[in-house]
Amino acid sequence: MIEQFKYHLRNLITFRYFSTFSGNLFLIFGCQRSGTTLLLSILNAHPQITCVDETEFPSPYPFPSAQRLAINKITNHYLCFKMLEHSHKLDFLKKFYPHAKILWPLRNPHSTISSMLSLVNSQGDWIDRCVIQEIERLKPFFGQELENRNLSKLSKIELAAIYWLYKNQYPTWLKNNGFQALEFKYEEVIQNQKEMLGKITNFLEIEWSDDLLNFYKKNPGKCLAGGTRTDRAINTARANNLQAEFNSEEIQKINSICQPVMQKYSYTAL
């Protein structure tokens, strides 16, 4: 209990401290396993952007990058936080980061859920370990709809599909509350890297840098949280890669649950 209190206290102090830089700060949100870590690594290669991954936040305050962030901020650099587990804290964001721009990558649900299944540790895959907790975070916004789905009787693939569906509807709440949010497809970053990154830098109002295309040269030998390699050029073949095979019944369930958001972003059913 004490450690948990310290964890939340460190987060609060850290977030409030950097809220003074809200005008030059942007956030990476999104559904887990949707390319957020890759995006963070790409943007961190930009000479005017300093990025911090959510895995650094539980460390003792100030977290390892705090001094570097402060120095870079003094030199008018942009700050980027990847904070997936905080994206649902709408009141907190409105209070401390009202001017922060938000990047929201999406990935097709089949690949996303497959990636969740492939991320395994001693406690099981990501779905076993985290999906119920993540769905609980969405209940303040979609509570009745989620309750109507009788979550306790669903398979873990169905739960992951429901999480994907509702998590990727959350940008609407952000926009309705005055945030500028750019939604884009992970597959477009992979297949049309320069074009999509150009749209992102335009949205952030940051000048273009070719370092974005050569991000892997800035990250030698690195493997970040979730197994994301940041020391290799993007492989365009990975855009629709499924790391696990679904049977026809599982595919039908994913398609059926995720259809509204799939249709919105032109994701086709398998």
XYZ file of C-alpha atoms in Angstrom:
270
model
C 0.000 0.000 0.000
C 2.832 2.412 0.884
C 4.660 1.666 -2.357
C 1.474 2.206 -4.335
C 0.975 5.569 -2.608
C 4.559 6.573 -3.434
C 4.015 5.529 -7.055
C 0.954 7.765 -7.451
C 2.607 10.618 -5.549
C 5.638 10.531 -7.843
C 3.371 10.573 -10.895
C 1.390 13.511 -9.556
C 4.496 15.555 -8.727
C 6.040 14.782 -12.095
C 2.939 15.544 -14.143
C 2.223 18.776 -12.243
C 5.818 19.924 -12.674
C 5.738 19.482 -16.435
C 2.257 20.961 -16.705
C 4.017 24.349 -16.697
C 5.329 23.342 -20.133
C 1.912 22.352 -21.482
C 2.157 24.669 -24.468
C 5.202 22.831 -25.804
C 4.136 19.353 -24.831
C 2.310 16.616 -26.680
C 1.090 13.202 -25.655
C 1.033 9.780 -27.270
C -2.085 7.848 -26.354
C -3.786 4.838 -27.924
C -4.661 1.205 -27.515
C -1.821 -0.986 -26.284
C 0.103 -2.871 -29.004
C -0.766 -0.274 -31.649
C 2.680 1.109 -32.447
C 2.901 3.731 -29.713
C 6.415 2.707 -28.648
C 7.654 2.746 -32.243
C 6.147 6.205 -32.702
C 7.857 7.405 -29.519
C 11.207 6.157 -30.766
C 10.764 7.816 -34.158
C 9.829 11.184 -32.652
C 12.663 10.994 -30.123
C 15.105 11.091 -33.038
C 13.926 14.599 -33.923
C 16.525 17.141 -32.745
C 13.825 19.369 -31.201
C 11.820 16.674 -29.395
C 12.592 14.897 -26.136
C 10.444 11.849 -25.405
C 9.772 9.913 -22.223
C 8.195 6.475 -22.140
C 5.651 5.546 -19.470
C 8.016 2.853 -18.169
C 10.199 5.622 -16.683
C 7.471 7.131 -14.529
C 7.482 4.636 -11.612
C 11.170 5.263 -10.948
C 12.186 7.436 -7.954
C 11.422 11.106 -8.446
C 12.796 12.744 -10.405
C 12.622 9.953 -12.941
C 15.786 9.386 -15.019
C 14.911 11.856 -17.769
C 13.653 14.689 -15.559
C 16.839 16.757 -15.616
C 17.354 16.179 -19.334
C 13.757 17.206 -19.987
C 14.117 20.357 -17.919
C 17.328 21.378 -19.717
C 15.808 20.697 -23.108
C 12.715 22.653 -22.157
C 14.830 25.658 -21.253
C 16.324 25.444 -24.756
C 12.785 25.476 -26.175
C 12.563 21.805 -27.057
C 9.265 19.988 -27.297
C 8.368 17.349 -24.736
C 6.578 14.143 -25.614
C 5.084 11.776 -23.035
C 3.756 8.340 -23.917
C 1.192 7.721 -21.174
C -1.278 5.081 -22.355
C -2.511 4.234 -18.876
C -3.407 7.891 -18.190
C -5.394 8.641 -21.343
C -8.716 8.114 -19.555
C -8.003 10.782 -16.911
C -9.947 13.485 -18.684
C -10.322 15.883 -15.739
C -6.634 15.547 -14.880
C -5.609 16.263 -18.483
C -7.926 19.276 -18.717
C -6.503 20.692 -15.490
C -2.786 20.177 -16.075
C -2.348 19.766 -19.855
C -5.174 21.757 -21.473
C -3.042 22.865 -24.439
C -1.228 19.592 -25.105
C -1.727 18.065 -28.528
C -2.462 14.353 -28.694
C -1.265 11.705 -31.133
C -3.451 8.595 -31.345
C -2.204 5.736 -33.564
C -4.608 2.925 -34.426
C -3.806 -0.574 -35.617
C -6.225 -3.066 -37.098
C -7.812 -5.180 -34.352
C -6.625 -8.539 -35.655
C -2.964 -7.517 -35.518
C -3.451 -5.677 -32.234
C -5.045 -8.640 -30.470
C -2.507 -11.002 -31.981
C 0.275 -8.823 -30.584
C -1.422 -8.792 -27.173
C -1.415 -12.579 -27.205
C 2.260 -12.729 -28.151
C 3.349 -10.488 -25.258
C 3.767 -13.138 -22.574
C 5.422 -13.271 -19.173
C 5.129 -15.552 -16.146
C 1.607 -14.242 -15.458
C 0.315 -15.027 -18.933
C -0.262 -12.974 -22.053
C -1.156 -9.281 -22.041
C -4.887 -9.994 -22.274
C -4.824 -12.256 -19.208
C -2.796 -9.724 -17.233
C -4.223 -6.368 -18.212
C -7.380 -6.239 -20.308
C -9.928 -6.251 -17.454
C -8.069 -3.439 -15.703
C -7.964 -1.445 -18.940
C -11.689 -1.944 -19.555
C -12.411 -0.739 -16.007
C -10.658 2.525 -16.861
C -13.143 3.100 -19.684
C -16.271 2.557 -17.599
C -16.698 6.234 -16.627
C -17.286 6.906 -20.338
C -18.927 3.711 -21.603
C -20.100 2.119 -18.361
C -23.629 1.082 -19.295
C -22.638 -0.223 -22.713
C -19.825 -2.255 -21.191
C -22.071 -3.652 -18.459
C -24.642 -4.691 -21.063
C -22.020 -6.889 -22.718
C -21.845 -9.225 -19.687
C -18.052 -9.149 -19.595
C -17.658 -12.003 -17.119
C -18.905 -14.524 -19.678
C -16.690 -13.476 -22.577
C -13.541 -15.124 -23.889
C -10.266 -13.223 -23.629
C -10.251 -12.574 -27.384
C -13.744 -11.075 -27.115
C -12.608 -8.958 -24.153
C -9.602 -7.726 -26.122
C -11.868 -6.857 -29.059
C -14.201 -4.900 -26.768
C -11.254 -3.056 -25.293
C -9.998 -2.185 -28.804
C -13.469 -0.969 -29.800
C -14.035 1.369 -26.872
C -10.465 2.524 -26.379
C -10.352 3.728 -29.972
C -13.562 5.682 -29.496
C -11.986 7.712 -26.729
C -10.445 10.369 -29.040
C -13.987 11.649 -29.576
C -14.205 12.476 -25.858
C -10.880 14.271 -26.019
C -11.946 16.375 -28.998
C -15.320 17.166 -27.431
C -13.404 18.513 -24.433
C -11.276 20.889 -26.438
C -8.158 18.813 -27.106
C -6.493 18.698 -30.487
C -6.077 15.013 -31.322
C -4.669 13.472 -34.478
C -5.816 9.929 -35.192
C -3.871 7.952 -37.776
C -3.293 4.357 -38.750
C -0.186 2.484 -37.659
C -0.216 0.779 -41.045
C 0.138 4.160 -42.769
C 3.213 4.985 -40.686
C 4.749 1.682 -41.759
C 3.790 1.810 -45.437
C 4.048 5.556 -46.113
C 6.527 6.654 -43.490
C 7.581 10.051 -44.837
C 4.077 11.128 -45.834
C 2.507 10.148 -42.514
C 5.303 11.582 -40.402
C 4.970 14.787 -42.412
C 1.315 14.982 -41.393
C 2.293 14.416 -37.782
C 4.950 17.160 -37.750
C 2.519 19.535 -39.478
C -0.084 18.791 -36.819
C 2.477 19.416 -34.066
C 3.707 22.548 -35.869
C 7.260 21.257 -35.730
C 9.669 21.559 -38.633
C 10.516 18.437 -40.587
C 13.752 16.534 -39.890
C 15.170 13.636 -41.904
C 16.253 12.158 -38.581
C 12.689 10.871 -38.273
C 13.314 8.517 -41.181
C 16.640 7.429 -39.717
C 15.455 7.017 -36.127
C 17.008 3.561 -35.836
C 20.484 5.063 -36.205
C 19.849 7.063 -33.049
C 18.879 3.973 -31.026
C 21.694 1.428 -31.402
C 20.973 -1.942 -29.856
C 17.753 -0.900 -28.129
C 14.762 -3.089 -27.377
C 12.061 -1.175 -25.523
C 9.057 -2.236 -23.456
C 6.965 -4.935 -25.084
C 9.837 -6.123 -27.257
C 9.742 -3.182 -29.701
C 13.056 -2.929 -31.554
C 14.135 0.647 -32.159
C 17.512 -0.066 -33.751
C 16.172 -1.331 -37.080
C 14.645 0.354 -40.087
C 10.901 -0.118 -40.500
C 9.950 -3.306 -42.298
C 6.932 -2.499 -44.474
C 5.874 -6.156 -44.440
C 5.001 -5.923 -40.758
C 2.021 -3.595 -41.239
C -0.567 -6.356 -41.372
C 1.491 -9.115 -39.842
C -0.451 -11.461 -37.589
C 1.735 -13.031 -34.922
C -0.881 -15.614 -33.986
C -3.416 -17.495 -36.032
C -7.115 -17.043 -35.373
C -9.669 -19.613 -36.363
C -12.737 -18.593 -38.367
C -14.932 -18.329 -35.272
C -12.459 -16.017 -33.516
C -12.115 -13.842 -36.613
C -15.886 -13.555 -36.868
C -16.142 -12.496 -33.214
C -13.441 -9.847 -33.622
C -15.075 -8.496 -36.758
C -18.519 -8.445 -35.188
C -17.412 -6.599 -32.042
C -15.008 -4.146 -33.676
C -17.054 -3.385 -36.798
C -18.151 0.197 -35.919
C -14.596 1.481 -35.445
C -13.188 -0.737 -38.202
C -15.657 0.829 -40.604
C -14.825 4.366 -39.439
C -11.132 3.861 -40.214
C -11.621 1.663 -43.291
C -10.260 -1.522 -41.764
C -11.487 -4.504 -43.710
C -12.564 -7.767 -42.108
C -10.339 -10.817 -42.536
